[in-house]
Amino acid sequence: EAAVTQSPRNKVAVTGGKVTLSCNQTNNHNNMYWYRQDTGHGLRLIHYSYGAGSTEKGDIPDGYKASRPSQENFSLILELATPSQTSVYFCASGDAGRSSYEQYFGPGTRLTVL
Amino acid sequence: AQSVTQPDARVTVSEGASLQLRCKYSYSGTPYLFWYVQYPRQGLQLLLKYYSGDPVVQGVNGFEAEFIKSNSSFHLRKASVHWSDSAVYFCAVSVGSTGNYKYVFGAGTRLKVIA
């Protein structure tokens, strides 16, 4: 069964600190995505990747970096965390061929920046 | 620009009643359309999807949706809701090319089913 896992599940960070959110998928999908979810906005795309070594900016990339070192792993990096980045973050994987454009979502990471 | 509009932020229905959640999209290409459901403290799960063919598609747990191209709509329906259907529902359109695609999501509709 398709599986996307995220770590940590909960994180409290201080303003100005560095935060790394990790995502792992065992679906062998080429594409991976990072979203944030805030009330009233639904899910907004931060960064995405079409394969190992590639990253693309999504709709709200400012303040975030991404890294895709392998097919399975995709990280979201907040170099200087701010309270406005307090949110729930979701990772997803998908593949036009293997998953017919469906995206499989992880359980989410709740980030609080104080 | 691509967009998805779910005009109802919150919907409350009685158990056993019928349901329609509205979704309208804006996309100049061929729309691949999806409905996802999110239960509390969980990620999103696929309910149903439309690529082509029969405009009425069936999903899990008795949900269905109808693609109306002339109206750019993809409304979700269920004939009889159950209390366990209480959740947040998201409509999405896939945009881009085959290997280079991403989703545009609506803001979601929070469904509450009451006794």
Coordinates of N, CA, C and O in Angstrom, one line a residue, chain A residues 9 31 33 35 37 40-43 45 48 50 59 90 94-96 99-103 105-107 110, chain B residues 32 34 36 38 41-46 49 51 88 90 94 97-103 105-108:
Chain A
R9 N 6.1 14.7 13.9 CA 4.6 15.0 13.8 C 4.3 16.3 14.5 O 3.3 16.9 14.0
N31 N 7.1 12.4 -8.3 CA 6.8 13.7 -7.8 C 6.5 13.7 -6.3 O 5.9 12.8 -5.8
Y33 N 5.6 16.7 -3.0 CA 5.0 18.1 -2.8 C 5.0 18.4 -1.3 O 4.8 17.6 -0.5
Y35 N 3.0 21.1 1.2 CA 1.9 22.1 1.3 C 1.8 22.6 2.8 O 2.3 21.9 3.7
Q37 N -1.3 24.1 5.5 CA -2.7 24.2 5.6 C -3.0 25.2 6.7 O -2.6 25.0 7.8
G40 N -9.1 28.7 6.2 CA -9.6 29.6 5.2 C -8.8 29.6 3.9 O -9.2 30.3 2.9
H41 N -7.7 28.9 3.9 CA -6.8 28.9 2.7 C -6.7 27.5 2.1 O -6.2 27.4 1.0
G42 N -7.2 26.5 2.7 CA -7.1 25.2 2.1 C -5.6 24.8 2.2 O -4.9 25.1 3.1
L43 N -5.1 24.1 1.2 CA -3.7 23.7 1.1 C -3.1 24.5 0.0 O -3.5 24.7 -1.1
L45 N 0.6 25.2 -2.0 CA 1.8 24.6 -2.4 C 3.1 25.4 -2.2 O 3.1 26.6 -2.6
Y48 N 7.9 21.8 -4.7 CA 7.6 20.4 -5.2 C 8.9 19.9 -6.0 O 9.8 20.7 -6.2
Y50 N 10.2 16.9 -9.1 CA 9.9 15.9 -10.1 C 10.8 14.7 -10.1 O 10.7 13.8 -11.0
D59 N 3.6 28.0 -5.0 CA 2.8 29.3 -5.0 C 3.3 30.2 -3.8 O 3.1 31.4 -3.9
F90 N 1.9 19.4 5.1 CA 1.6 18.1 4.5 C 2.6 17.9 3.4 O 2.8 18.7 2.6
G94 N 3.2 11.6 -5.8 CA 2.3 11.3 -6.9 C 3.1 11.1 -8.2 O 4.3 11.4 -8.2
D95 N 2.4 10.5 -9.1 CA 3.1 10.2 -10.4 C 2.0 10.1 -11.4 O 1.0 9.3 -11.2
A96 N 2.2 10.8 -12.5 CA 1.1 10.7 -13.6 C 0.9 9.3 -14.1 O -0.2 8.9 -14.4
S99 N 0.4 6.7 -10.4 CA -0.8 7.0 -9.6 C -1.8 7.7 -10.3 O -2.8 8.2 -9.7
S100 N -1.7 7.8 -11.6 CA -2.8 8.5 -12.4 C -3.1 9.9 -11.9 O -4.3 10.2 -11.7
Y101 N -2.1 10.6 -11.6 CA -2.3 12.0 -11.1 C -2.8 12.1 -9.7 O -2.9 13.2 -9.1
E102 N -3.1 11.0 -9.0 CA -3.5 11.0 -7.6 C -2.3 11.4 -6.8 O -1.2 11.0 -7.1
Q103 N -2.6 12.1 -5.7 CA -1.5 12.4 -4.7 C -1.8 11.6 -3.4 O -3.0 11.6 -3.0
F105 N -1.1 11.5 0.6 CA -0.6 12.5 1.6 C -0.1 11.8 2.8 O -0.6 10.7 3.3
G106 N 0.8 12.5 3.5 CA 1.3 12.0 4.8 C 0.3 12.6 5.8 O -0.6 13.3 5.5
P107 N 0.6 12.2 7.1 CA -0.3 12.6 8.2 C -0.2 14.0 8.7 O -1.0 14.5 9.5
R110 N 2.6 19.3 12.6 CA 2.1 20.6 13.3 C 3.3 21.4 13.8 O 4.0 20.9 14.7
Chain B
Y32 N -8.2 17.5 -14.9 CA -8.3 16.3 -14.1 C -8.7 16.7 -12.7 O -8.0 17.5 -12.0
F34 N -10.5 16.2 -8.7 CA -10.4 15.3 -7.6 C -11.2 15.9 -6.4 O -11.4 17.1 -6.3
Y36 N -11.1 15.2 -2.3 CA -10.4 14.6 -1.1 C -11.2 14.9 0.1 O -11.8 15.9 0.3
Q38 N -10.7 15.0 4.5 CA -9.7 15.1 5.6 C -10.5 14.9 6.9 O -11.3 15.8 7.3
R41 N -7.2 15.6 12.3 CA -5.8 15.3 12.7 C -5.2 14.2 11.7 O -4.3 13.4 12.0
Q42 N -5.7 14.2 10.5 CA -5.2 13.2 9.5 C -4.9 14.0 8.2 O -5.2 15.1 8.0
G43 N -4.2 13.2 7.3 CA -3.9 13.8 6.0 C -5.1 13.6 5.1 O -6.2 13.2 5.5
L44 N -5.0 14.0 3.9 CA -6.1 13.9 2.9 C -6.2 12.5 2.3 O -5.2 11.9 2.0
Q45 N -7.4 12.1 2.0 CA -7.7 10.8 1.4 C -8.5 11.0 0.2 O -9.5 11.8 0.2
L46 N -8.2 10.3 -0.9 CA -9.0 10.5 -2.1 C -10.4 9.9 -2.0 O -10.6 8.8 -1.6
K49 N -12.2 10.7 -8.5 CA -11.4 11.5 -9.4 C -12.1 11.4 -10.8 O -12.8 10.4 -11.1
Y51 N -11.2 12.0 -15.0 CA -10.3 12.3 -16.0 C -11.0 12.5 -17.4 O -10.7 13.5 -18.1
V88 N -13.7 17.6 6.6 CA -13.4 18.7 5.6 C -13.2 18.1 4.3 O -12.4 17.1 4.1
F90 N -12.2 18.7 0.2 CA -11.4 19.6 -0.7 C -11.6 19.1 -2.1 O -11.5 17.9 -2.5
S94 N -5.9 19.2 -11.2 CA -4.5 19.0 -11.5 C -4.1 19.8 -12.8 O -4.8 19.8 -13.8
S97 N 1.7 19.5 -17.2 CA 1.8 18.4 -18.2 C 2.0 17.1 -17.4 O 2.0 17.0 -16.2
T98 N 2.2 16.0 -18.2 CA 2.1 14.7 -17.7 C 3.1 14.5 -16.5 O 2.8 14.0 -15.4
G99 N 4.4 14.8 -16.7 CA 5.3 14.6 -15.7 C 5.5 15.7 -14.8 O 6.2 15.7 -13.7
N100 N 4.9 16.8 -15.1 CA 5.2 18.1 -14.5 C 3.8 18.7 -14.0 O 3.3 19.7 -14.6
Y101 N 3.2 18.0 -13.1 CA 1.8 18.4 -12.7 C 1.8 18.8 -11.2 O 2.6 18.3 -10.4
K102 N 0.8 19.6 -10.9 CA 0.6 20.0 -9.5 C -0.9 20.2 -9.3 O -1.6 20.3 -10.3
Y103 N -1.3 20.3 -8.1 CA -2.7 20.6 -7.8 C -2.9 22.0 -7.4 O -2.1 22.7 -6.8
F105 N -5.9 23.6 -5.1 CA -7.0 23.2 -4.2 C -7.9 24.4 -3.9 O -7.6 25.5 -3.9
G106 N -9.2 24.0 -3.7 CA -10.1 24.9 -3.1 C -9.9 25.1 -1.6 O -9.0 24.3 -1.0
A107 N -10.6 26.0 -1.0 CA -10.3 26.3 0.4 C -10.9 25.3 1.4 O -10.7 25.3 2.5
G108 N -11.8 24.4 0.8 CA -12.4 23.3 1.6 C -13.7 23.7 2.1 O -14.1 24.9 2.3

